[in-house]
Short mmCIF file of C-alpha atoms in Angstrom, two decimals:
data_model
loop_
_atom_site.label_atom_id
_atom_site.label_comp_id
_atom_site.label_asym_id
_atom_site.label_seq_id
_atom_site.Cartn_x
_atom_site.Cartn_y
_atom_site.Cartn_z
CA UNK A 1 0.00 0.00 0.00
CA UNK A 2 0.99 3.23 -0.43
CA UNK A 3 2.36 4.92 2.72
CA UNK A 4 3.43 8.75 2.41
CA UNK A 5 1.92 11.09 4.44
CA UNK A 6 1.22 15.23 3.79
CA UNK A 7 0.87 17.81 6.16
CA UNK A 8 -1.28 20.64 4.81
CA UNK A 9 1.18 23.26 2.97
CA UNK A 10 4.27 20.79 3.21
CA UNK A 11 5.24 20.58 -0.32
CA UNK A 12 6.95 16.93 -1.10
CA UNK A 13 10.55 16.72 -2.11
CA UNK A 14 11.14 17.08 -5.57
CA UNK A 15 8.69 19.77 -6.49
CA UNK A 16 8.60 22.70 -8.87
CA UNK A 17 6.79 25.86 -7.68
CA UNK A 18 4.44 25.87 -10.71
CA UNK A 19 1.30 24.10 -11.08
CA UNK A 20 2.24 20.71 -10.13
CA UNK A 21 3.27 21.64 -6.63
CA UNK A 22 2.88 18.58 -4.60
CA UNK A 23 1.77 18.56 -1.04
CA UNK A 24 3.67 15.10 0.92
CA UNK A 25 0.42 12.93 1.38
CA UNK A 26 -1.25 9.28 0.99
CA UNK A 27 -4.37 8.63 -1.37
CA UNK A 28 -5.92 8.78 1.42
CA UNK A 29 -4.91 12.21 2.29
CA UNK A 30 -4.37 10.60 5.57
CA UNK A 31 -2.80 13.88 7.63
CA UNK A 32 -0.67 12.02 10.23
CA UNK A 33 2.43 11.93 11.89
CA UNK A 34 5.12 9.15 11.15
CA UNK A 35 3.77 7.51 14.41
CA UNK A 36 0.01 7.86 14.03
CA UNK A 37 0.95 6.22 10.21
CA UNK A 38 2.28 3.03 11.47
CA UNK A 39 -1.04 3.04 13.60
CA UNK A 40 -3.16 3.55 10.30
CA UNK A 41 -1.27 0.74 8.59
CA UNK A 42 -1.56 -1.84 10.85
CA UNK A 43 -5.57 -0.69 11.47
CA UNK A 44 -5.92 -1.67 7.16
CA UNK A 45 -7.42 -4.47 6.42
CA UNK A 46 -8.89 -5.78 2.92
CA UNK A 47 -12.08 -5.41 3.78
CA UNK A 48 -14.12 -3.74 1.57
CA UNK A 49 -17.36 -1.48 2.51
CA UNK A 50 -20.36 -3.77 2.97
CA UNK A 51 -23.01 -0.79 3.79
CA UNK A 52 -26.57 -1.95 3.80
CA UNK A 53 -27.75 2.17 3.99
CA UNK A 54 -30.02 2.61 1.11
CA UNK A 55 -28.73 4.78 -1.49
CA UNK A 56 -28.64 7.90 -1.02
CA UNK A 57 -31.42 10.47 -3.11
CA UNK A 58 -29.59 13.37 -1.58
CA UNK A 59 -28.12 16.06 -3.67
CA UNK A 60 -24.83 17.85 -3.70
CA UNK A 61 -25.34 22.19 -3.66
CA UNK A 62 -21.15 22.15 -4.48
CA UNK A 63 -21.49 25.79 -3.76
CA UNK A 64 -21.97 26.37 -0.67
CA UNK A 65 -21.32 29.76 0.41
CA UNK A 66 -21.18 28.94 4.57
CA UNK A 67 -21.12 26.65 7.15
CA UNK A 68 -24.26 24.82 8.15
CA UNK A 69 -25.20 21.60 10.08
CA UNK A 70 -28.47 20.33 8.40
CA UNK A 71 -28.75 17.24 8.11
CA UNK A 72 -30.92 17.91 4.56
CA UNK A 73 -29.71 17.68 1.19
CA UNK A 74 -30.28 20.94 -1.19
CA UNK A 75 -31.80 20.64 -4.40
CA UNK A 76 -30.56 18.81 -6.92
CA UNK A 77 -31.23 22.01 -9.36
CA UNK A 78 -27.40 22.91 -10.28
CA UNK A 79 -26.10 26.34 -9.10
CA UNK A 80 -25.66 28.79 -11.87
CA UNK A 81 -28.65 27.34 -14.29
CA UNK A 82 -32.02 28.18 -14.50
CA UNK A 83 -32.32 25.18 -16.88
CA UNK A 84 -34.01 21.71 -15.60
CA UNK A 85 -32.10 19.13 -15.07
CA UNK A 86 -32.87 16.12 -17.58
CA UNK A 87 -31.59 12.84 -19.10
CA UNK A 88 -28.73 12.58 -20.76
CA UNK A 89 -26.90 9.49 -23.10
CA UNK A 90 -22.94 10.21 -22.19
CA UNK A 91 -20.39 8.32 -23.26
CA UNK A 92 -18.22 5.94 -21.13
CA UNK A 93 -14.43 6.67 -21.65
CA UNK A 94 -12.26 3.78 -19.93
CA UNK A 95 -8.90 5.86 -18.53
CA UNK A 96 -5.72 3.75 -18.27
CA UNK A 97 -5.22 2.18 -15.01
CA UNK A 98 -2.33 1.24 -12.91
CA UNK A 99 -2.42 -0.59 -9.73
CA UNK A 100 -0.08 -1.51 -7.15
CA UNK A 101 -0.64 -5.16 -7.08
CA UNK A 102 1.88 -7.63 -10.07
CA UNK A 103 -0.14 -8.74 -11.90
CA UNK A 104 -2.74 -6.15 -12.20
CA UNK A 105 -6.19 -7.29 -12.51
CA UNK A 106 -7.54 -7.81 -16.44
CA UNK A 107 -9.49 -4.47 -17.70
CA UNK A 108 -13.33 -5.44 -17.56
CA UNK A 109 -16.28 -4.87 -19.83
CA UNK A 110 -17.77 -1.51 -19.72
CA UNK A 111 -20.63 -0.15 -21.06
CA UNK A 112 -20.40 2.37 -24.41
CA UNK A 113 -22.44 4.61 -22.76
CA UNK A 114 -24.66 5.88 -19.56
CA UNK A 115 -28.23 7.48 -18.81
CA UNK A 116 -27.50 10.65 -16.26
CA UNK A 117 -28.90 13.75 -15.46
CA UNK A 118 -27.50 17.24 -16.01
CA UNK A 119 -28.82 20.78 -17.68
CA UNK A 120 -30.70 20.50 -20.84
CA UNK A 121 -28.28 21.98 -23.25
CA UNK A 122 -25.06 20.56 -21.51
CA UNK A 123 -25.58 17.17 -21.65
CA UNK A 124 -23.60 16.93 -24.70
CA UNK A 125 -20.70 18.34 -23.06
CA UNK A 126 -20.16 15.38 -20.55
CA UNK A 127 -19.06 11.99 -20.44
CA UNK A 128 -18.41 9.47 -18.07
CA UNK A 129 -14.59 8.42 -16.90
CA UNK A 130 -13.99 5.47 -15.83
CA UNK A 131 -11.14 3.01 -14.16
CA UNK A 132 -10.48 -0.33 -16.17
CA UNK A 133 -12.04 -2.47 -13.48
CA UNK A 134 -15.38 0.06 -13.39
CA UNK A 135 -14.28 0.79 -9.35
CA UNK A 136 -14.93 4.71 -9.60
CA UNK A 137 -16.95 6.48 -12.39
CA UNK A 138 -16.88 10.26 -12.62
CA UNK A 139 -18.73 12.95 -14.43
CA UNK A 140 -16.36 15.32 -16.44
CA UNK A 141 -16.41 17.34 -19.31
CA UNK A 142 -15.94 15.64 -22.66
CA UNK A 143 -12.65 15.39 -24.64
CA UNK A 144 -10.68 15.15 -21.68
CA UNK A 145 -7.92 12.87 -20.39
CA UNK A 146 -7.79 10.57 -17.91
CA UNK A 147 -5.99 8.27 -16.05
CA UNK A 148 -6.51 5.98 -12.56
CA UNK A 149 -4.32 4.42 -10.18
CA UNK A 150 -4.82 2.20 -7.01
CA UNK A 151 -2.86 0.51 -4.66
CA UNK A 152 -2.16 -2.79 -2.91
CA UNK A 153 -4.68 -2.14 -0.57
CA UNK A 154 -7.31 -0.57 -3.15
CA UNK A 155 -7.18 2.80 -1.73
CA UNK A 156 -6.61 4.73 -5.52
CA UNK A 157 -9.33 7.20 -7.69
CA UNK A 158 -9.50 8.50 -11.16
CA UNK A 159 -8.29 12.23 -12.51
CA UNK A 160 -9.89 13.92 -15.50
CA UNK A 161 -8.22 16.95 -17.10
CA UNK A 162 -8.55 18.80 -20.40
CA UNK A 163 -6.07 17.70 -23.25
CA UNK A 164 -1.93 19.55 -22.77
CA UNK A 165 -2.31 19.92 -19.00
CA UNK A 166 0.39 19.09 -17.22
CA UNK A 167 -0.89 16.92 -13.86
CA UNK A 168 1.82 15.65 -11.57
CA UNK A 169 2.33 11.72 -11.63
CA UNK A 170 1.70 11.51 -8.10
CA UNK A 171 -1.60 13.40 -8.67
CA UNK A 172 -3.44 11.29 -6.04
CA UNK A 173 -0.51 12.93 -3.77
CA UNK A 174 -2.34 16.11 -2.68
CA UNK A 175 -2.54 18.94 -5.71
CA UNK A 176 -1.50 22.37 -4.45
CA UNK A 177 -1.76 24.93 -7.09
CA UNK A 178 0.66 28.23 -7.68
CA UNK A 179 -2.58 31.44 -7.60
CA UNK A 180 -2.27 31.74 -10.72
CA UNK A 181 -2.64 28.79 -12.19
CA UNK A 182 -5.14 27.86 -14.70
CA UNK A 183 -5.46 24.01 -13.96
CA UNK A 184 -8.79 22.54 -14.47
CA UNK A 185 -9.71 18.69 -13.25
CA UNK A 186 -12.24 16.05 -11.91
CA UNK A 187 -10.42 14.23 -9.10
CA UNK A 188 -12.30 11.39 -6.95
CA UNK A 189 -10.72 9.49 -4.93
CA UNK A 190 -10.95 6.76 -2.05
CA UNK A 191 -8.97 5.56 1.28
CA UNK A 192 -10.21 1.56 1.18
CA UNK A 193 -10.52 -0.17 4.35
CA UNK A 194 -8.09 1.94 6.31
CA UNK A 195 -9.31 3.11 8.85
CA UNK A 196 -6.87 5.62 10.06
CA UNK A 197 -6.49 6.75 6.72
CA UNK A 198 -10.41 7.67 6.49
CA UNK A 199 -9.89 9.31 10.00
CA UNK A 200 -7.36 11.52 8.83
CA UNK A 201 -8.46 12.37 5.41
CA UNK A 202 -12.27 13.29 6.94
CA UNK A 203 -11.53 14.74 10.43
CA UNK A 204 -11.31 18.28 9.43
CA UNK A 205 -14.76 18.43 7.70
CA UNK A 206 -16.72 15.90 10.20
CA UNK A 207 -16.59 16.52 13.80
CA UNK A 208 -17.04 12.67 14.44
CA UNK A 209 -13.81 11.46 12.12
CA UNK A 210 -11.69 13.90 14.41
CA UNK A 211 -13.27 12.61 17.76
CA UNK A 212 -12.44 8.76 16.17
CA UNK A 213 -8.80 10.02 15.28
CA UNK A 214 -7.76 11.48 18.33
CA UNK A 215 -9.45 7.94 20.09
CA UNK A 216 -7.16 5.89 18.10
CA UNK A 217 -4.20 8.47 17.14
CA UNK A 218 -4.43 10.14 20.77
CA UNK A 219 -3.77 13.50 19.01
CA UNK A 220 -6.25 16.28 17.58
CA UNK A 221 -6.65 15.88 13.84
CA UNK A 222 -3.92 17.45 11.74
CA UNK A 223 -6.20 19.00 9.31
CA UNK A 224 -6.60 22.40 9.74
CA UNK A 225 -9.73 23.78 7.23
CA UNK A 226 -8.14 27.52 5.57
CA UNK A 227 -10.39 29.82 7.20
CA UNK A 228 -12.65 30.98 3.97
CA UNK A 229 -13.19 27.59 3.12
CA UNK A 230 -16.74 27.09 2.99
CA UNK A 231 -18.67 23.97 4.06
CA UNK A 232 -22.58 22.69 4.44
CA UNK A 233 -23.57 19.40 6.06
CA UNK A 234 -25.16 17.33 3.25
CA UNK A 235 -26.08 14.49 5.64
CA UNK A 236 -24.98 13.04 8.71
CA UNK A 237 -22.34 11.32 6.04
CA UNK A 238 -21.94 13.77 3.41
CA UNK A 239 -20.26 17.08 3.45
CA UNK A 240 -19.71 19.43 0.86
CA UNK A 241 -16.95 22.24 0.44
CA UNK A 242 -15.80 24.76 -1.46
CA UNK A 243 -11.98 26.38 -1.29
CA UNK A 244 -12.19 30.20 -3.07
CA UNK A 245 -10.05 30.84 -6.07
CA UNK A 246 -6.03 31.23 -4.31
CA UNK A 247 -7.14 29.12 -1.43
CA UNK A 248 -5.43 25.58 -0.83
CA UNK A 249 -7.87 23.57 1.37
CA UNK A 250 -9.80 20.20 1.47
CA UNK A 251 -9.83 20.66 -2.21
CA UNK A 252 -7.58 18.50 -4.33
CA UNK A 253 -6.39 19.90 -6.60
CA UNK A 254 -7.61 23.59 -4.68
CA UNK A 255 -5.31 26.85 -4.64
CA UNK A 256 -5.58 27.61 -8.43
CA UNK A 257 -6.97 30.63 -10.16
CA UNK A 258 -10.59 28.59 -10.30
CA UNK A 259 -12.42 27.47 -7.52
CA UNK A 260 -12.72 23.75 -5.96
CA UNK A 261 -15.65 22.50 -4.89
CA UNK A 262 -16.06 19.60 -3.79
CA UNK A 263 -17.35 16.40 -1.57
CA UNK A 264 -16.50 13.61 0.99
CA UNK A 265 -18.49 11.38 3.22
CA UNK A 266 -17.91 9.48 6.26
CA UNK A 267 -19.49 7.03 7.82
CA UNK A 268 -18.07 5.88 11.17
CA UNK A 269 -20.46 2.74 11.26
CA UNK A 270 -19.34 1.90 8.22
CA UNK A 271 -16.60 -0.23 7.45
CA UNK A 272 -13.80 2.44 7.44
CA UNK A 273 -13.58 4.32 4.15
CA UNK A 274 -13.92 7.88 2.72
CA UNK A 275 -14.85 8.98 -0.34
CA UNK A 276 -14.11 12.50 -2.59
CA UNK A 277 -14.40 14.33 -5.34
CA UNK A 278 -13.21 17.96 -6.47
CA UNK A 279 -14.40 19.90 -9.49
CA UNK A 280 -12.41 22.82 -10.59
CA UNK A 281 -13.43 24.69 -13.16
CA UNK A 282 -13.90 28.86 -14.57
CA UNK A 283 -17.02 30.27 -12.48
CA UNK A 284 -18.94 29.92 -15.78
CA UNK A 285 -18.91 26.20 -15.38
CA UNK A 286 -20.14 26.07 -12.05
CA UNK A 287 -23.34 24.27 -13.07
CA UNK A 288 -20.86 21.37 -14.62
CA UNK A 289 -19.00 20.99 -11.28
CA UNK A 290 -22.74 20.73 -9.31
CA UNK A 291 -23.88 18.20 -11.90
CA UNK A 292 -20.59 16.19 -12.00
CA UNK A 293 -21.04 16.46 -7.84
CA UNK A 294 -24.57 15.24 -7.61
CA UNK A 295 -23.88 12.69 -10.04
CA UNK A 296 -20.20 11.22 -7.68
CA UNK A 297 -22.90 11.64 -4.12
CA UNK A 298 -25.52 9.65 -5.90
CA UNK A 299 -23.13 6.86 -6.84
CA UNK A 300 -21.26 6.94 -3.49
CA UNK A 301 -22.70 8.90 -0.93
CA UNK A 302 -23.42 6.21 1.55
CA UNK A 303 -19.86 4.93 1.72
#
């Protein structure tokens, strides 16, 4: 599995100052010491999430403008359009895949194409990205790139990004972006069945990941949310976020010239695992990031 760690604003050895600037972390995003990691590791297991919560109808409002503890989804209407959502046919673009297990898994059958629902006159501007084995499927804007990794313990995600943009191999490493940089992406990602690894990567957005880390860590949670990040309480497992345009934060990548909005859920019930996803894209997109949102809580919201 992999096993660096990130501390917000660390950058990782190696870096360049532009837009690839890498903060030090773990798919996971799991923000612990060197300590609290060998903890995490030993806590993974294999397991996989075997929720029986019924799947969630809740939407995601990506941008959310402050801090709020409801426990009830906002409309599913995406921000910036006064357009009904409706159904769209999208194609399904498999991304090349590495994983960190010899020998990988053979690619499996997907389907050419997908039924979702987004603005009227954008539907033709979407498509769905997938992983080889079908793990994570994200909502981006057609005629991108992609690409997915995972590790040994199947902690990994997928990135989409528009075509001659440089992303950082390690993208799944924490994406800190120079102010002025024009990056654009999809990222989701998830931490598997480590548990300290969910802790850490969830504490600073729910209240009950940072009581759970500092119960099995014995120290407060590491994550420290930039103070004009904005979040709302989707549901009791669902939060959503957004990190303003120069502002590095839960958002990955965040810090660029664009905003990030973006979710993650946590369930501590669950078998341990977090989920996320972070749209960043020009304000005049912003309905694309809340439909590519809804579409990543409907799929995995309830694990």
């Amino acid at each position: 599995m992999f096993t660096n760690v990130w501390r917000r604003g660390e950058l990782a050895p190696g870096t360049n100052g532009n837009d690839g600037a890498l903060r030090s972390t773990s798919w996971r995003t799991a923000t612990v010491s060197t300590f609290a990691l060998a903890v995490a590791v030993s806590a993974c297991t294999s397991a996989s999430s075997t929720s029986t919560r019924a799947s969630s109808s809740s939407s995601v409002a990506a941008s959310a403008t402050s801090s709020a503890t409801s426990a009830q989804a906002p409309s599913a209407t995406p921000i910036a359009s006064t357009e009904s959502a409706a159904a769209a046919v999208v194609p399904v673009i498999m991304c090349q895949t590495t994983f960190g297990i010899t020998p990988p898994p053979a690619p499996k059958a997907q389907p050419a194409s997908l039924t979702v629902s987004a603005p009227a006159s954008r539907g033709g501007e979407l498509a769905v990205y997938t992983d080889s084995q079908g793990l994570m499927r994200l909502l981006a804007p057609r005629g991108w790139l992609c690409s997915a990794q995972y590790g040994a313990d199947g902690s990994g995600g997928v990135a989409v990004y528009p075509a001659g943009e440089h992303i950082p191999s390690a993208w799944g490493a924490g994406w800190q972006l120079s102010t002025s940089s024009p990056v654009q992406a999809v990222f989701g990602s998830q931490t598997s069945a480590c548990m300290g690894c969910a802790e850490g990567q969830a504490c600073a957005l729910f209240p009950s990941a940072a009581k759970d880390f500092m119960s099995h860590f014995g120290r407060p949670c590491p994550g420290i949310r930039p103070a004009t990040e904005t979040t709302t309480q989707l549901s009791a497992g669902v939060a959503a976020f957004t990190d303003p345009a120069g502002v590095s934060g839960d958002g990955n990548p965040s810090g660029g010239r664009y905003p990030a909005d973006g979710v993650m859920t946590y369930y501590r019930e669950h078998t341990p695992g977090s989920w996320t996803e972070t749209c960043t894209l020009p304000p005049a997109d912003k309905d694309l990031c809340t439909t590519t949102l809804n579409y990543f809580v409907n799929s995995y919201g309830t694990r």
